[in-house]
Each structure stands twice: as structure tokens, then as C-alpha cells.
PDB file of C-alpha atoms in Angstrom:
ATOM      1  CA  MET A 138     -11.354   4.235   2.122  1.00 57.00           C
ATOM      2  CA  PHE A 139      -9.243   4.475  -1.325  1.00 55.00           C
ATOM      3  CA  VAL A 140     -10.478   0.874  -2.139  1.00 64.00           C
ATOM      4  CA  GLU A 141     -14.245   1.587  -1.450  1.00 67.00           C
ATOM      5  CA  ALA A 142     -14.197   4.859  -3.183  1.00 64.00           C
ATOM      6  CA  ILE A 143     -12.622   3.006  -6.518  1.00 63.00           C
ATOM      7  CA  LEU A 144     -15.503  -0.031  -6.205  1.00 63.00           C
ATOM      8  CA  LYS A 145     -18.018   2.827  -5.649  1.00 62.00           C
ATOM      9  CA  ALA A 146     -17.299   4.387  -8.842  1.00 56.00           C
ATOM     10  CA  ALA A 147     -16.897   1.758 -10.936  1.00 56.00           C
ATOM     11  CA  GLN A 148     -20.717   1.009 -10.138  1.00 59.00           C
ATOM     12  CA  GLY A 149     -21.574   4.038 -11.193  1.00 57.00           C
ATOM     13  CA  GLU A 150     -22.053   5.621  -7.766  1.00 59.00           C
ATOM     14  CA  ARG A 151     -20.878   9.487  -7.403  1.00 54.00           C
ATOM     15  CA  VAL A 152     -19.563   9.091  -3.986  1.00 49.00           C
ATOM     16  CA  LEU A 153     -16.127  10.883  -5.003  1.00 48.00           C
ATOM     17  CA  GLU A 154     -15.385  14.033  -3.299  1.00 56.00           C
ATOM     18  CA  GLU A 155     -13.246  16.609  -5.372  1.00 55.00           C
ATOM     19  CA  PRO A 156      -9.749  15.738  -3.273  1.00 63.00           C
ATOM     20  CA  LEU A 157     -10.029  12.068  -3.832  1.00 63.00           C
ATOM     21  CA  LEU A 158     -10.909  12.120  -7.932  1.00 59.00           C
ATOM     22  CA  LEU A 159      -8.025  13.986  -7.953  1.00 65.00           C
ATOM     23  CA  LYS A 160      -5.969  11.738  -6.172  1.00 70.00           C
ATOM     24  CA  LEU A 161      -7.513   8.928  -8.410  1.00 71.00           C
ATOM     25  CA  ARG A 162      -6.763  10.719 -11.417  1.00 70.00           C
ATOM     26  CA  ARG A 163      -3.238  11.055 -10.429  1.00 75.00           C
ATOM     27  CA  LEU A 164      -2.750   7.612  -9.844  1.00 77.00           C
ATOM     28  CA  CYS A 165      -3.685   6.403 -13.246  1.00 75.00           C
ATOM     29  CA  SER A 166      -0.809   8.624 -14.419  1.00 81.00           C
ATOM     30  CA  PHE A 167       1.569   6.076 -12.881  1.00 85.00           C
ATOM     31  CA  SER A 168       3.298   3.330 -14.588  1.00 90.00           C
ATOM     32  CA  LYS A 169       1.412  -0.262 -14.514  1.00 89.00           C
ATOM     33  CA  ILE A 170       3.591  -1.644 -11.608  1.00 92.00           C
ATOM     34  CA  THR A 171       3.364   1.374  -9.830  1.00 92.00           C
ATOM     35  CA  ARG A 172      -0.275   1.463  -9.571  1.00 89.00           C
ATOM     36  CA  LEU A 173      -0.486  -2.321  -8.974  1.00 90.00           C
ATOM     37  CA  VAL A 174       1.878  -2.324  -5.977  1.00 93.00           C
ATOM     38  CA  TYR A 175       0.181   0.933  -4.783  1.00 91.00           C
ATOM     39  CA  LEU A 176      -3.110  -0.767  -4.858  1.00 89.00           C
ATOM     40  CA  THR A 177      -2.055  -4.270  -3.682  1.00 91.00           C
ATOM     41  CA  LEU A 178      -0.674  -2.717  -0.813  1.00 90.00           C
ATOM     42  CA  ALA A 179      -4.118  -0.584  -0.415  1.00 88.00           C
ATOM     43  CA  THR A 180      -5.768  -4.197  -0.031  1.00 89.00           C
ATOM     44  CA  ILE A 181      -3.708  -5.308   2.622  1.00 92.00           C
ATOM     45  CA  PRO A 182      -5.977  -5.297   5.830  1.00 91.00           C
ATOM     46  CA  ARG A 183      -5.950  -3.226   9.182  1.00 91.00           C
ATOM     47  CA  GLY A 184      -3.394  -5.591  11.678  1.00 96.00           C
ATOM     48  CA  LYS A 185      -0.915  -7.049   9.291  1.00 97.00           C
ATOM     49  CA  ALA A 186       2.023  -5.745   7.223  1.00 97.00           C
ATOM     50  CA  THR A 187       4.671  -7.172   5.185  1.00 97.00           C
ATOM     51  CA  THR A 188       8.342  -6.587   4.158  1.00 97.00           C
ATOM     52  CA  TYR A 189      10.182  -4.796   1.363  1.00 97.00           C
ATOM     53  CA  ARG A 190      11.545  -8.369   0.175  1.00 97.00           C
ATOM     54  CA  ALA A 191       8.227 -10.002   0.165  1.00 96.00           C
ATOM     55  CA  LEU A 192       6.190  -7.423  -1.828  1.00 96.00           C
ATOM     56  CA  ALA A 193       9.356  -7.112  -4.323  1.00 96.00           C
ATOM     57  CA  SER A 194       9.261 -10.893  -4.550  1.00 96.00           C
ATOM     58  CA  VAL A 195       5.602 -11.142  -5.845  1.00 95.00           C
ATOM     59  CA  PHE A 196       6.156  -8.230  -8.337  1.00 94.00           C
ATOM     60  CA  GLY A 197       9.630  -9.635  -9.737  1.00 95.00           C
ATOM     61  CA  LEU A 198      10.831  -6.218  -8.374  1.00 97.00           C
ATOM     62  CA  SER A 199      13.953  -5.529  -5.959  1.00 97.00           C
ATOM     63  CA  PRO A 200      13.482  -4.810  -2.470  1.00 97.00           C
ATOM     64  CA  ARG A 201      15.298  -1.239  -3.037  1.00 96.00           C
ATOM     65  CA  ILE A 202      12.777  -0.317  -5.838  1.00 96.00           C
ATOM     66  CA  VAL A 203       9.785  -1.585  -3.714  1.00 96.00           C
ATOM     67  CA  GLY A 204      11.222   0.937  -1.222  1.00 94.00           C
ATOM     68  CA  PHE A 205      11.863   3.838  -3.586  1.00 94.00           C
ATOM     69  CA  LEU A 206       8.287   3.606  -4.668  1.00 94.00           C
ATOM     70  CA  MET A 207       7.429   3.772  -0.814  1.00 94.00           C
ATOM     71  CA  SER A 208       9.301   6.398  -0.388  1.00 91.00           C
ATOM     72  CA  ARG A 209       7.826   8.273  -3.128  1.00 90.00           C
ATOM     73  CA  ASN A 210       4.294   7.546  -2.430  1.00 89.00           C
ATOM     74  CA  PRO A 211       2.138  10.787  -2.720  1.00 87.00           C
ATOM     75  CA  TYR A 212      -0.641   9.621  -0.258  1.00 85.00           C
ATOM     76  CA  PRO A 213       1.088   7.909   2.338  1.00 81.00           C
ATOM     77  CA  VAL A 214      -1.925   7.111   4.335  1.00 77.00           C
ATOM     78  CA  LEU A 215      -4.614   5.978   1.632  1.00 81.00           C
ATOM     79  CA  ILE A 216      -1.625   4.008   0.149  1.00 87.00           C
ATOM     80  CA  PRO A 217      -0.451   2.664   3.436  1.00 90.00           C
ATOM     81  CA  CYS A 218       3.259   2.386   2.923  1.00 92.00           C
ATOM     82  CA  HIS A 219       3.592   2.223   6.355  1.00 93.00           C
ATOM     83  CA  LYS A 220       2.681  -1.235   6.420  1.00 95.00           C
ATOM     84  CA  VAL A 221       5.970  -2.253   4.706  1.00 97.00           C
ATOM     85  CA  VAL A 222       9.060  -3.000   6.871  1.00 97.00           C
ATOM     86  CA  LYS A 223      12.685  -4.292   6.548  1.00 97.00           C
ATOM     87  CA  SER A 224      13.276  -8.065   6.399  1.00 96.00           C
ATOM     88  CA  ASP A 225      14.293  -8.180  10.063  1.00 97.00           C
ATOM     89  CA  ARG A 226      11.123  -7.144  11.082  1.00 98.00           C
ATOM     90  CA  SER A 227      12.662  -3.344  11.987  1.00 96.00           C
ATOM     91  CA  VAL A 228      10.228  -0.460  10.604  1.00 95.00           C
ATOM     92  CA  GLY A 229      12.927   0.892   8.493  1.00 92.00           C
ATOM     93  CA  GLY A 230      11.978   4.658   7.630  1.00 87.00           C
ATOM     94  CA  TYR A 231       8.881   6.563   6.525  1.00 87.00           C
ATOM     95  CA  MET A 232       8.129   9.052   3.659  1.00 81.00           C
ATOM     96  CA  GLY A 233      11.372   8.754   2.609  1.00 80.00           C
ATOM     97  CA  SER A 234      13.291   9.263   6.017  1.00 79.00           C
ATOM     98  CA  LEU A 235      14.350   7.659   9.184  1.00 83.00           C
ATOM     99  CA  GLU A 236      13.446  10.743  11.234  1.00 85.00           C
ATOM    100  CA  PHE A 237       9.851   9.774  10.527  1.00 86.00           C
ATOM    101  CA  SER A 238       9.916   6.194  11.813  1.00 89.00           C
ATOM    102  CA  SER A 239       8.296   7.270  15.088  1.00 90.00           C
ATOM    103  CA  ILE A 240       5.344   8.358  12.885  1.00 91.00           C
ATOM    104  CA  LYS A 241       5.321   4.838  11.353  1.00 93.00           C
ATOM    105  CA  ILE A 242       5.452   2.879  14.492  1.00 94.00           C
ATOM    106  CA  GLU A 243       2.152   4.908  15.745  1.00 93.00           C
ATOM    107  CA  LEU A 244       0.547   4.285  12.473  1.00 92.00           C
ATOM    108  CA  LEU A 245       1.108   0.414  12.610  1.00 95.00           C
ATOM    109  CA  ARG A 246       0.274   0.322  16.318  1.00 95.00           C
ATOM    110  CA  LEU A 247      -3.134   2.668  15.591  1.00 93.00           C
ATOM    111  CA  GLU A 248      -3.967  -0.235  13.153  1.00 92.00           C
ATOM    112  CA  GLY A 249      -3.428  -3.106  15.587  1.00 96.00           C
ATOM    113  CA  VAL A 250       0.021  -4.300  14.185  1.00 97.00           C
ATOM    114  CA  ARG A 251       2.075  -5.330  17.437  1.00 98.00           C
ATOM    115  CA  VAL A 252       5.500  -3.219  17.206  1.00 97.00           C
ATOM    116  CA  ILE A 253       7.737  -4.356  20.134  1.00 96.00           C
ATOM    117  CA  GLY A 254      10.560  -1.667  20.351  1.00 91.00           C
ATOM    118  CA  GLN A 255      11.488  -0.853  16.607  1.00 94.00           C
ATOM    119  CA  LYS A 256      10.260  -4.289  15.169  1.00 97.00           C
ATOM    120  CA  VAL A 257       6.811  -5.680  13.881  1.00 98.00           C
ATOM    121  CA  ASP A 258       5.881  -9.152  15.471  1.00 98.00           C
ATOM    122  CA  SER A 259       6.381 -11.745  13.166  1.00 97.00           C
ATOM    123  CA  ARG A 260       2.583 -13.169  13.661  1.00 97.00           C
ATOM    124  CA  ASP A 261       1.648  -9.617  11.581  1.00 98.00           C
ATOM    125  CA  LEU A 262       3.617 -10.072   8.710  1.00 97.00           C
ATOM    126  CA  LEU A 263       2.582 -11.517   5.458  1.00 96.00           C
ATOM    127  CA  ASN A 264       4.879 -13.172   3.676  1.00 93.00           C
ATOM    128  CA  THR A 265       5.115 -13.576  -0.227  1.00 92.00           C
ATOM    129  CA  ARG A 266       2.110 -16.865  -0.493  1.00 92.00           C
ATOM    130  CA  ASP A 267       0.246 -14.608   1.786  1.00 92.00           C
ATOM    131  CA  LEU A 268       0.438 -11.677  -0.536  1.00 92.00           C
ATOM    132  CA  MET A 269      -0.642 -13.482  -3.427  1.00 91.00           C
ATOM    133  CA  GLN A 270      -4.592 -13.335  -2.520  1.00 88.00           C
ATOM    134  CA  PHE A 271      -3.703  -9.433  -2.336  1.00 89.00           C
ATOM    135  CA  ILE A 272      -2.574  -9.341  -5.550  1.00 88.00           C
ATOM    136  CA  GLU A 273      -5.859 -10.513  -7.038  1.00 87.00           C
ATOM    137  CA  ARG A 274      -7.592  -7.940  -5.424  1.00 86.00           C
ATOM    138  CA  GLY A 275      -4.751  -5.291  -6.799  1.00 86.00           C
ATOM    139  CA  LEU A 276      -5.113  -6.386 -10.367  1.00 87.00           C
ATOM    140  CA  GLU A 277      -8.848  -5.815  -9.906  1.00 85.00           C
ATOM    141  CA  LEU A 278      -8.551  -2.569  -8.768  1.00 83.00           C
ATOM    142  CA  ALA A 279      -6.328  -1.492 -11.620  1.00 83.00           C
ATOM    143  CA  ARG A 280      -8.478  -3.256 -14.246  1.00 82.00           C
ATOM    144  CA  ILE A 281     -11.142  -0.807 -12.789  1.00 78.00           C
ATOM    145  CA  LEU A 282      -8.960   2.603 -12.741  1.00 76.00           C
ATOM    146  CA  GLU A 283      -8.137   1.541 -16.650  1.00 75.00           C
ATOM    147  CA  THR A 284     -11.207   0.400 -17.813  1.00 72.00           C
ATOM    148  CA  LYS A 285     -14.308   1.531 -16.237  1.00 60.00           C
ATOM    149  CA  LEU A 286     -13.647   5.058 -14.578  1.00 57.00           C
ATOM    150  CA  THR A 287     -13.720   7.808 -16.735  1.00 52.00           C
ATOM    151  CA  PHE A 288     -12.810  11.321 -15.401  1.00 48.00           C
TER     152      PHE A 288
END
């Protein structure tokens, strides 16, 4: 939804509803690296997840910084931070708290990610190499936000 809205707006279509437009404006106010991490995450397909370590690795960040960004995500479903799990495949926290882990598990399952107990099935995890294709898409979206969208 978020990705499609950015692409349609870049083509000059007036399809953005006011609440989504406000979210895009706020996203533009984030640092470039934060925007890129969030936009890359938004391009990961249903049924797939990744780890804090893999996401950190492709951006040259520490896993703790990625965890911090996920905990501060202002749009938890549009920017699917629930798709980022710990290196041991356990789901970890959601929205900055371990008490919401059950919500994270439910969101993962609704998207087709296999969760067994508290761990994501390794077949559904994207590694660092897999993530590279999504960075290109994230970069494309970031360029659109920076250059083509006028608010």
C-alpha cells in the first residue's frame, strides 16, 4: 500500500488520501538512512522476514541500531517492522516491547510467514544476499520521495 502510493504519486496520479499523504510527509523528515531502511523493509514481500543482523549488514549499521529504528517506527503495518526478527529466528519484541510479541507473531502468520513456537521458519528468512534486491527498490522509492513528490 505504502510502496504503491509512492509510485502512483510519482506518476502524477492524485490517489493519496490525506492520512497517507501526511505519513509520506513525515517519512520525508527522517534521516536518509532511516528512510532507506524503512522503504527497503516496505518492499519485502509477504511470506518473508529477515533478521536485525542481515538488515544491519546491508546498510553498514549495527543490529542494535536497526532494532532501535524498528522500535521507533511510526507506522508499524505500513512499514512492516514485524518482518524483522532476531538472529536465532525468535521473534523478539514489537513496537518497542516484548509484551507485544504475540501481535508480531500474528502479523507474520497473517502474511504467510511460518512461525513455529516463537521462531520463524528458516525457509521464510531473507539473508543479506537476498536483501540486496530490495535495497535497489528502496533506493528507487527514496529517490522518488526526495525528487519527484511535491507536497
